[in-house]
Amino acid sequence: MSKSPVRTDRSERSPEAKTSSSGDIAAFLNAARAVKPGEGGAGRIVLALDATMSRQPTWDMASAIQAEMFESVASSTALTMQLVYFRGFGECRASRWAQNGRELGTMMTRIDCRAGRTQIGKVLKHALKEHGKSPISALIYIGDAMEEDADALGHVAGQLGVRGVPAFIFQEGREPGAELVFREIARLTRGGWFRFDPSSPRVLADLLKSIAVYATGGLKALEARGTGSDKRLLTQLKGGASGR
């Protein structure tokens, strides 16, 4: 797999390993508990998508859902979002930061899925780099496979966790190896793991809205709104069972 960093052009910026001991992991999680993301009234979310060929059937649905997510919070928050996607032979790209769903949706309509291997490590490193420039409230990742070194991914996920950047992983399908790693990334970042069922776009849309609320208002905002998806997200954020 190519090790080149994520590519950039006028409207795009590019994203891009060590094993973690149990002591390192505990330290990451303890430090992450002290961080309270999303309580400043504004939010920045990185939305990362696997755009390899296996994702083609759900690509259009994901585009529609993320636009709806933006619109649901636009009137009362200062949410901005960046799209990151990978596909093909080592291609991984990041969009400019968008301030409305229509703008981001337009970017997604220009993308087509291409055969290739996963590049989740580049996504995690990119989120870490962007957070160093200006705080990120959350990383959302939607994918169906994992073809990388699990320890290397865990190492970067731990760095995100200690900096207070939760990763919310939506897994399409039931590949057990991918699920194991996706759950671990969610655990290390104190985020959440959910099953992405293409036949239930409403569930995904509601969860993404809840993540947007959390990104802009923290736990208090989720508790105050109190919808079913808010409660489901709260359960994960407070260390409960993973979503299905």
PDB file of C-alpha atoms in Angstrom:
ATOM      1  CA  MET A   1       0.000   0.000   0.000  1.00  0.00           C
ATOM      2  CA  SER A   2       1.280   3.445  -0.846  1.00  0.00           C
ATOM      3  CA  LYS A   3       2.641   5.443   2.099  1.00  0.00           C
ATOM      4  CA  SER A   4       2.229   8.804   0.444  1.00  0.00           C
ATOM      5  CA  PRO A   5       0.266  11.403   2.448  1.00  0.00           C
ATOM      6  CA  VAL A   6      -3.243  12.452   1.491  1.00  0.00           C
ATOM      7  CA  ARG A   7      -3.255  14.572  -1.644  1.00  0.00           C
ATOM      8  CA  THR A   8      -4.228  18.220  -1.778  1.00  0.00           C
ATOM      9  CA  ASP A   9      -5.252  20.721  -4.410  1.00  0.00           C
ATOM     10  CA  ARG A  10      -6.891  24.172  -4.384  1.00  0.00           C
ATOM     11  CA  SER A  11     -10.030  22.833  -2.674  1.00  0.00           C
ATOM     12  CA  GLU A  12      -8.548  19.769  -0.990  1.00  0.00           C
ATOM     13  CA  ARG A  13      -6.027  19.143   1.754  1.00  0.00           C
ATOM     14  CA  SER A  14      -4.245  15.843   2.260  1.00  0.00           C
ATOM     15  CA  PRO A  15      -4.337  13.279   5.303  1.00  0.00           C
ATOM     16  CA  GLU A  16      -1.589  10.596   5.722  1.00  0.00           C
ATOM     17  CA  ALA A  17       3.069   3.036  13.607  1.00  0.00           C
ATOM     18  CA  LYS A  18       4.213   1.335  16.934  1.00  0.00           C
ATOM     19  CA  THR A  19       2.391  -1.055  19.109  1.00  0.00           C
ATOM     20  CA  SER A  20       0.601   0.014  22.275  1.00  0.00           C
ATOM     21  CA  SER A  21       1.043  -1.783  25.592  1.00  0.00           C
ATOM     22  CA  SER A  22      -1.882  -2.255  27.979  1.00  0.00           C
ATOM     23  CA  GLY A  23      -0.304   0.407  30.198  1.00  0.00           C
ATOM     24  CA  ASP A  24      -0.164   2.862  27.311  1.00  0.00           C
ATOM     25  CA  ILE A  25      -3.820   2.216  26.519  1.00  0.00           C
ATOM     26  CA  ALA A  26      -4.864   2.781  30.125  1.00  0.00           C
ATOM     27  CA  ALA A  27      -2.926   6.057  30.183  1.00  0.00           C
ATOM     28  CA  PHE A  28      -4.593   7.178  26.953  1.00  0.00           C
ATOM     29  CA  LEU A  29      -8.059   6.458  28.315  1.00  0.00           C
ATOM     30  CA  ASN A  30      -7.406   8.098  31.687  1.00  0.00           C
ATOM     31  CA  ALA A  31      -6.141  11.269  30.012  1.00  0.00           C
ATOM     32  CA  ALA A  32      -9.085  11.307  27.598  1.00  0.00           C
ATOM     33  CA  ARG A  33     -11.565  11.271  30.482  1.00  0.00           C
ATOM     34  CA  ALA A  34     -10.393  14.722  31.509  1.00  0.00           C
ATOM     35  CA  VAL A  35     -11.194  16.230  28.106  1.00  0.00           C
ATOM     36  CA  LYS A  36     -14.664  17.629  27.405  1.00  0.00           C
ATOM     37  CA  PRO A  37     -15.103  18.012  23.625  1.00  0.00           C
ATOM     38  CA  GLY A  38     -17.774  20.128  22.064  1.00  0.00           C
ATOM     39  CA  GLU A  39     -18.625  22.410  24.984  1.00  0.00           C
ATOM     40  CA  GLY A  40     -17.587  25.647  23.357  1.00  0.00           C
ATOM     41  CA  GLY A  41     -20.752  26.220  21.302  1.00  0.00           C
ATOM     42  CA  ALA A  42     -19.074  25.432  17.979  1.00  0.00           C
ATOM     43  CA  GLY A  43     -18.009  22.189  16.386  1.00  0.00           C
ATOM     44  CA  ARG A  44     -15.691  20.819  13.707  1.00  0.00           C
ATOM     45  CA  ILE A  45     -16.276  17.292  12.446  1.00  0.00           C
ATOM     46  CA  VAL A  46     -14.163  15.226  10.062  1.00  0.00           C
ATOM     47  CA  LEU A  47     -16.429  12.895   8.067  1.00  0.00           C
ATOM     48  CA  ALA A  48     -14.297  10.110   6.582  1.00  0.00           C
ATOM     49  CA  LEU A  49     -15.559   7.602   4.033  1.00  0.00           C
ATOM     50  CA  ASP A  50     -14.200   4.434   2.512  1.00  0.00           C
ATOM     51  CA  ALA A  51     -14.725   5.074  -1.218  1.00  0.00           C
ATOM     52  CA  THR A  52     -13.392   1.756  -2.428  1.00  0.00           C
ATOM     53  CA  MET A  53     -15.543  -0.218  -4.847  1.00  0.00           C
ATOM     54  CA  SER A  54     -17.422  -2.228  -2.205  1.00  0.00           C
ATOM     55  CA  ARG A  55     -19.009   1.006  -0.904  1.00  0.00           C
ATOM     56  CA  GLN A  56     -20.575   2.105  -4.199  1.00  0.00           C
ATOM     57  CA  PRO A  57     -24.119   0.865  -3.379  1.00  0.00           C
ATOM     58  CA  THR A  58     -24.397   3.143  -0.306  1.00  0.00           C
ATOM     59  CA  TRP A  59     -22.478   6.188  -1.497  1.00  0.00           C
ATOM     60  CA  ASP A  60     -25.515   8.176  -2.641  1.00  0.00           C
ATOM     61  CA  MET A  61     -27.340   7.451   0.604  1.00  0.00           C
ATOM     62  CA  ALA A  62     -24.388   8.673   2.685  1.00  0.00           C
ATOM     63  CA  SER A  63     -24.327  11.908   0.685  1.00  0.00           C
ATOM     64  CA  ALA A  64     -27.986  12.606   1.410  1.00  0.00           C
ATOM     65  CA  ILE A  65     -27.701  11.758   5.113  1.00  0.00           C
ATOM     66  CA  GLN A  66     -24.733  14.007   5.863  1.00  0.00           C
ATOM     67  CA  ALA A  67     -26.474  16.960   4.186  1.00  0.00           C
ATOM     68  CA  GLU A  68     -29.530  16.392   6.378  1.00  0.00           C
ATOM     69  CA  MET A  69     -27.280  16.244   9.423  1.00  0.00           C
ATOM     70  CA  PHE A  70     -25.869  19.671   8.631  1.00  0.00           C
ATOM     71  CA  GLU A  71     -29.278  21.221   8.077  1.00  0.00           C
ATOM     72  CA  SER A  72     -30.615  19.857  11.368  1.00  0.00           C
ATOM     73  CA  VAL A  73     -28.119  21.849  13.438  1.00  0.00           C
ATOM     74  CA  ALA A  74     -27.298  24.791  11.177  1.00  0.00           C
ATOM     75  CA  SER A  75     -29.838  27.138  12.718  1.00  0.00           C
ATOM     76  CA  SER A  76     -28.457  26.938  16.256  1.00  0.00           C
ATOM     77  CA  THR A  77     -24.794  25.948  15.990  1.00  0.00           C
ATOM     78  CA  ALA A  78     -21.573  26.851  14.242  1.00  0.00           C
ATOM     79  CA  LEU A  79     -20.861  23.359  12.930  1.00  0.00           C
ATOM     80  CA  THR A  80     -18.360  22.942  10.109  1.00  0.00           C
ATOM     81  CA  MET A  81     -17.341  19.692   8.462  1.00  0.00           C
ATOM     82  CA  GLN A  82     -14.526  18.343   6.320  1.00  0.00           C
ATOM     83  CA  LEU A  83     -14.923  15.384   3.989  1.00  0.00           C
ATOM     84  CA  VAL A  84     -12.077  12.860   3.792  1.00  0.00           C
ATOM     85  CA  TYR A  85     -12.174   9.834   1.517  1.00  0.00           C
ATOM     86  CA  PHE A  86      -9.834   7.182   0.179  1.00  0.00           C
ATOM     87  CA  ARG A  87     -10.012   4.937  -2.857  1.00  0.00           C
ATOM     88  CA  GLY A  88      -7.920   3.398  -5.628  1.00  0.00           C
ATOM     89  CA  PHE A  89      -4.157   2.966  -5.401  1.00  0.00           C
ATOM     90  CA  GLY A  90      -3.091   5.045  -2.388  1.00  0.00           C
ATOM     91  CA  GLU A  91      -5.441   7.963  -3.116  1.00  0.00           C
ATOM     92  CA  CYS A  92      -6.659   9.768   0.008  1.00  0.00           C
ATOM     93  CA  ARG A  93      -8.090  13.282  -0.150  1.00  0.00           C
ATOM     94  CA  ALA A  94      -9.546  15.895   2.173  1.00  0.00           C
ATOM     95  CA  SER A  95     -11.936  18.670   1.176  1.00  0.00           C
ATOM     96  CA  ARG A  96     -11.937  22.241   2.389  1.00  0.00           C
ATOM     97  CA  TRP A  97     -13.953  22.884   5.549  1.00  0.00           C
ATOM     98  CA  ALA A  98     -17.622  23.333   4.627  1.00  0.00           C
ATOM     99  CA  GLN A  99     -20.250  25.310   6.532  1.00  0.00           C
ATOM    100  CA  ASN A 100     -23.420  23.849   5.049  1.00  0.00           C
ATOM    101  CA  GLY A 101     -24.749  20.495   3.923  1.00  0.00           C
ATOM    102  CA  ARG A 102     -25.344  21.537   0.348  1.00  0.00           C
ATOM    103  CA  GLU A 103     -21.705  22.502  -0.142  1.00  0.00           C
ATOM    104  CA  LEU A 104     -20.441  19.207   1.235  1.00  0.00           C
ATOM    105  CA  GLY A 105     -23.057  17.250  -0.689  1.00  0.00           C
ATOM    106  CA  THR A 106     -21.873  18.872  -3.913  1.00  0.00           C
ATOM    107  CA  MET A 107     -18.329  17.740  -3.155  1.00  0.00           C
ATOM    108  CA  MET A 108     -19.509  14.172  -2.636  1.00  0.00           C
ATOM    109  CA  THR A 109     -21.384  14.038  -5.938  1.00  0.00           C
ATOM    110  CA  ARG A 110     -18.047  14.531  -7.710  1.00  0.00           C
ATOM    111  CA  ILE A 111     -16.577  11.382  -6.154  1.00  0.00           C
ATOM    112  CA  ASP A 112     -16.860   7.914  -7.617  1.00  0.00           C
ATOM    113  CA  CYS A 113     -15.790   4.704  -5.890  1.00  0.00           C
ATOM    114  CA  ARG A 114     -12.690   2.894  -7.152  1.00  0.00           C
ATOM    115  CA  ALA A 115     -11.110  -0.447  -6.344  1.00  0.00           C
ATOM    116  CA  GLY A 116      -8.366  -0.323  -3.742  1.00  0.00           C
ATOM    117  CA  ARG A 117      -7.316  -1.184  -0.201  1.00  0.00           C
ATOM    118  CA  THR A 118      -8.290   0.609   3.001  1.00  0.00           C
ATOM    119  CA  GLN A 119      -6.285   3.615   4.221  1.00  0.00           C
ATOM    120  CA  ILE A 120      -7.747   4.134   7.687  1.00  0.00           C
ATOM    121  CA  GLY A 121      -4.335   4.983   9.121  1.00  0.00           C
ATOM    122  CA  LYS A 122      -4.120   8.013   6.858  1.00  0.00           C
ATOM    123  CA  VAL A 123      -7.564   9.137   8.004  1.00  0.00           C
ATOM    124  CA  LEU A 124      -6.610   8.928  11.690  1.00  0.00           C
ATOM    125  CA  LYS A 125      -3.311  10.745  11.143  1.00  0.00           C
ATOM    126  CA  HIS A 126      -5.071  13.441   9.159  1.00  0.00           C
ATOM    127  CA  ALA A 127      -7.583  14.009  11.952  1.00  0.00           C
ATOM    128  CA  LEU A 128      -4.704  14.269  14.427  1.00  0.00           C
ATOM    129  CA  LYS A 129      -2.947  16.811  12.216  1.00  0.00           C
ATOM    130  CA  GLU A 130      -6.082  18.918  11.721  1.00  0.00           C
ATOM    131  CA  HIS A 131      -6.764  18.871  15.453  1.00  0.00           C
ATOM    132  CA  GLY A 132      -3.292  20.303  15.985  1.00  0.00           C
ATOM    133  CA  LYS A 133      -4.248  23.274  13.799  1.00  0.00           C
ATOM    134  CA  SER A 134      -7.669  23.886  15.350  1.00  0.00           C
ATOM    135  CA  PRO A 135      -9.606  21.571  17.700  1.00  0.00           C
ATOM    136  CA  ILE A 136     -11.793  18.878  16.142  1.00  0.00           C
ATOM    137  CA  SER A 137     -14.933  17.855  18.028  1.00  0.00           C
ATOM    138  CA  ALA A 138     -15.296  14.400  16.461  1.00  0.00           C
ATOM    139  CA  LEU A 139     -14.201  12.042  13.706  1.00  0.00           C
ATOM    140  CA  ILE A 140     -16.929  10.064  11.934  1.00  0.00           C
ATOM    141  CA  TYR A 141     -15.853   7.105   9.811  1.00  0.00           C
ATOM    142  CA  ILE A 142     -18.072   4.945   7.589  1.00  0.00           C
ATOM    143  CA  GLY A 143     -16.550   1.802   6.114  1.00  0.00           C
ATOM    144  CA  ASP A 144     -16.870  -1.944   5.696  1.00  0.00           C
ATOM    145  CA  ALA A 145     -13.341  -3.381   5.775  1.00  0.00           C
ATOM    146  CA  MET A 146      -9.929  -3.128   7.438  1.00  0.00           C
ATOM    147  CA  GLU A 147      -6.748  -4.230   5.627  1.00  0.00           C
ATOM    148  CA  GLU A 148      -4.072  -2.562   7.765  1.00  0.00           C
ATOM    149  CA  ASP A 149      -1.942  -3.219  10.837  1.00  0.00           C
ATOM    150  CA  ALA A 150      -4.250  -3.194  13.869  1.00  0.00           C
ATOM    151  CA  ASP A 151      -1.557  -2.130  16.353  1.00  0.00           C
ATOM    152  CA  ALA A 152      -0.536   0.819  14.180  1.00  0.00           C
ATOM    153  CA  LEU A 153      -4.150   1.977  13.963  1.00  0.00           C
ATOM    154  CA  GLY A 154      -4.553   1.559  17.710  1.00  0.00           C
ATOM    155  CA  HIS A 155      -1.479   3.683  18.350  1.00  0.00           C
ATOM    156  CA  VAL A 156      -2.843   6.643  16.381  1.00  0.00           C
ATOM    157  CA  ALA A 157      -6.342   6.148  17.803  1.00  0.00           C
ATOM    158  CA  GLY A 158      -4.838   6.398  21.278  1.00  0.00           C
ATOM    159  CA  GLN A 159      -3.262   9.724  20.368  1.00  0.00           C
ATOM    160  CA  LEU A 160      -6.655  11.011  19.237  1.00  0.00           C
ATOM    161  CA  GLY A 161      -8.201   9.789  22.463  1.00  0.00           C
ATOM    162  CA  VAL A 162      -5.699  11.517  24.701  1.00  0.00           C
ATOM    163  CA  ARG A 163      -6.381  14.759  22.820  1.00  0.00           C
ATOM    164  CA  GLY A 164     -10.125  14.443  23.276  1.00  0.00           C
ATOM    165  CA  VAL A 165     -11.122  13.591  19.693  1.00  0.00           C
ATOM    166  CA  PRO A 166     -13.748  10.802  19.806  1.00  0.00           C
ATOM    167  CA  ALA A 167     -14.095   8.565  16.750  1.00  0.00           C
ATOM    168  CA  PHE A 168     -17.574   7.337  15.845  1.00  0.00           C
ATOM    169  CA  ILE A 169     -17.279   4.290  13.615  1.00  0.00           C
ATOM    170  CA  PHE A 170     -20.181   3.127  11.433  1.00  0.00           C
ATOM    171  CA  GLN A 171     -19.501  -0.359  10.106  1.00  0.00           C
ATOM    172  CA  GLU A 172     -21.321  -1.588   7.036  1.00  0.00           C
ATOM    173  CA  GLY A 173     -21.572  -5.370   6.923  1.00  0.00           C
ATOM    174  CA  ARG A 174     -20.348  -7.911   9.453  1.00  0.00           C
ATOM    175  CA  GLU A 175     -16.696  -8.602   8.658  1.00  0.00           C
ATOM    176  CA  PRO A 176     -15.396  -9.806  12.074  1.00  0.00           C
ATOM    177  CA  GLY A 177     -11.802  -8.621  11.662  1.00  0.00           C
ATOM    178  CA  ALA A 178     -12.932  -5.121  10.772  1.00  0.00           C
ATOM    179  CA  GLU A 179     -15.417  -5.079  13.644  1.00  0.00           C
ATOM    180  CA  LEU A 180     -12.726  -5.988  16.173  1.00  0.00           C
ATOM    181  CA  VAL A 181     -10.480  -3.119  15.090  1.00  0.00           C
ATOM    182  CA  PHE A 182     -13.321  -0.612  14.640  1.00  0.00           C
ATOM    183  CA  ARG A 183     -14.539  -1.307  18.174  1.00  0.00           C
ATOM    184  CA  GLU A 184     -11.017  -0.828  19.515  1.00  0.00           C
ATOM    185  CA  ILE A 185     -10.615   2.515  17.730  1.00  0.00           C
ATOM    186  CA  ALA A 186     -13.916   3.642  19.232  1.00  0.00           C
ATOM    187  CA  ARG A 187     -12.813   2.486  22.693  1.00  0.00           C
ATOM    188  CA  LEU A 188      -9.395   4.143  22.557  1.00  0.00           C
ATOM    189  CA  THR A 189     -10.878   7.464  21.461  1.00  0.00           C
ATOM    190  CA  ARG A 190     -13.857   7.218  23.849  1.00  0.00           C
ATOM    191  CA  GLY A 191     -16.206   7.421  20.889  1.00  0.00           C
ATOM    192  CA  GLY A 192     -18.671   4.798  19.664  1.00  0.00           C
ATOM    193  CA  TRP A 193     -19.150   1.888  17.262  1.00  0.00           C
ATOM    194  CA  PHE A 194     -22.397   1.303  15.363  1.00  0.00           C
ATOM    195  CA  ARG A 195     -23.658  -1.153  12.781  1.00  0.00           C
ATOM    196  CA  PHE A 196     -24.393   0.650   9.500  1.00  0.00           C
ATOM    197  CA  ASP A 197     -27.402  -1.026   7.915  1.00  0.00           C
ATOM    198  CA  PRO A 198     -28.072   0.386   4.412  1.00  0.00           C
ATOM    199  CA  SER A 199     -31.703  -0.702   4.762  1.00  0.00           C
ATOM    200  CA  SER A 200     -32.179   1.679   7.718  1.00  0.00           C
ATOM    201  CA  PRO A 201     -30.896   5.113   6.635  1.00  0.00           C
ATOM    202  CA  ARG A 202     -33.134   6.815   9.230  1.00  0.00           C
ATOM    203  CA  VAL A 203     -31.172   5.235  12.086  1.00  0.00           C
ATOM    204  CA  LEU A 204     -27.859   6.414  10.648  1.00  0.00           C
ATOM    205  CA  ALA A 205     -29.211   9.894   9.991  1.00  0.00           C
ATOM    206  CA  ASP A 206     -30.488  10.234  13.558  1.00  0.00           C
ATOM    207  CA  LEU A 207     -27.188   9.063  15.042  1.00  0.00           C
ATOM    208  CA  LEU A 208     -25.225  11.495  12.887  1.00  0.00           C
ATOM    209  CA  LYS A 209     -27.472  14.308  14.107  1.00  0.00           C
ATOM    210  CA  SER A 210     -26.799  13.255  17.689  1.00  0.00           C
ATOM    211  CA  ILE A 211     -23.063  13.330  17.024  1.00  0.00           C
ATOM    212  CA  ALA A 212     -23.447  16.838  15.609  1.00  0.00           C
ATOM    213  CA  VAL A 213     -25.286  17.898  18.769  1.00  0.00           C
ATOM    214  CA  TYR A 214     -22.508  16.390  20.890  1.00  0.00           C
ATOM    215  CA  ALA A 215     -19.832  18.085  18.773  1.00  0.00           C
ATOM    216  CA  THR A 216     -21.368  21.495  19.341  1.00  0.00           C
ATOM    217  CA  GLY A 217     -22.770  21.170  22.861  1.00  0.00           C
ATOM    218  CA  GLY A 218     -21.150  18.209  24.616  1.00  0.00           C
ATOM    219  CA  LEU A 219     -22.843  15.695  26.899  1.00  0.00           C
ATOM    220  CA  LYS A 220     -25.140  18.321  28.421  1.00  0.00           C
ATOM    221  CA  ALA A 221     -26.676  19.098  25.030  1.00  0.00           C
ATOM    222  CA  LEU A 222     -27.321  15.401  24.347  1.00  0.00           C
ATOM    223  CA  GLU A 223     -28.907  14.913  27.752  1.00  0.00           C
ATOM    224  CA  ALA A 224     -31.079  18.001  27.329  1.00  0.00           C
ATOM    225  CA  ARG A 225     -32.374  16.982  23.877  1.00  0.00           C
ATOM    226  CA  GLY A 226     -32.901  13.372  24.944  1.00  0.00           C
ATOM    227  CA  THR A 227     -34.042  11.694  21.712  1.00  0.00           C
ATOM    228  CA  GLY A 228     -33.683   7.943  21.261  1.00  0.00           C
ATOM    229  CA  SER A 229     -30.480   8.342  19.252  1.00  0.00           C
ATOM    230  CA  ASP A 230     -29.126  10.827  21.826  1.00  0.00           C
ATOM    231  CA  LYS A 231     -29.632   8.244  24.576  1.00  0.00           C
ATOM    232  CA  ARG A 232     -28.013   5.561  22.435  1.00  0.00           C
ATOM    233  CA  LEU A 233     -24.981   7.769  21.863  1.00  0.00           C
ATOM    234  CA  LEU A 234     -24.804   8.705  25.542  1.00  0.00           C
ATOM    235  CA  THR A 235     -24.675   5.030  26.455  1.00  0.00           C
ATOM    236  CA  GLN A 236     -21.571   4.577  24.320  1.00  0.00           C
ATOM    237  CA  LEU A 237     -19.896   7.785  25.445  1.00  0.00           C
ATOM    238  CA  LYS A 238     -20.357   6.757  29.070  1.00  0.00           C
ATOM    239  CA  GLY A 239     -18.850   3.328  28.473  1.00  0.00           C
ATOM    240  CA  GLY A 240     -21.968   1.260  27.870  1.00  0.00           C
ATOM    241  CA  ALA A 241     -22.699  -1.366  25.245  1.00  0.00           C
ATOM    242  CA  SER A 242     -21.785  -0.777  21.620  1.00  0.00           C
ATOM    243  CA  GLY A 243     -24.501   0.001  19.109  1.00  0.00           C
ATOM    244  CA  ARG A 244     -25.995  -2.413  16.625  1.00  0.00           C
TER     245      ARG A 244
END
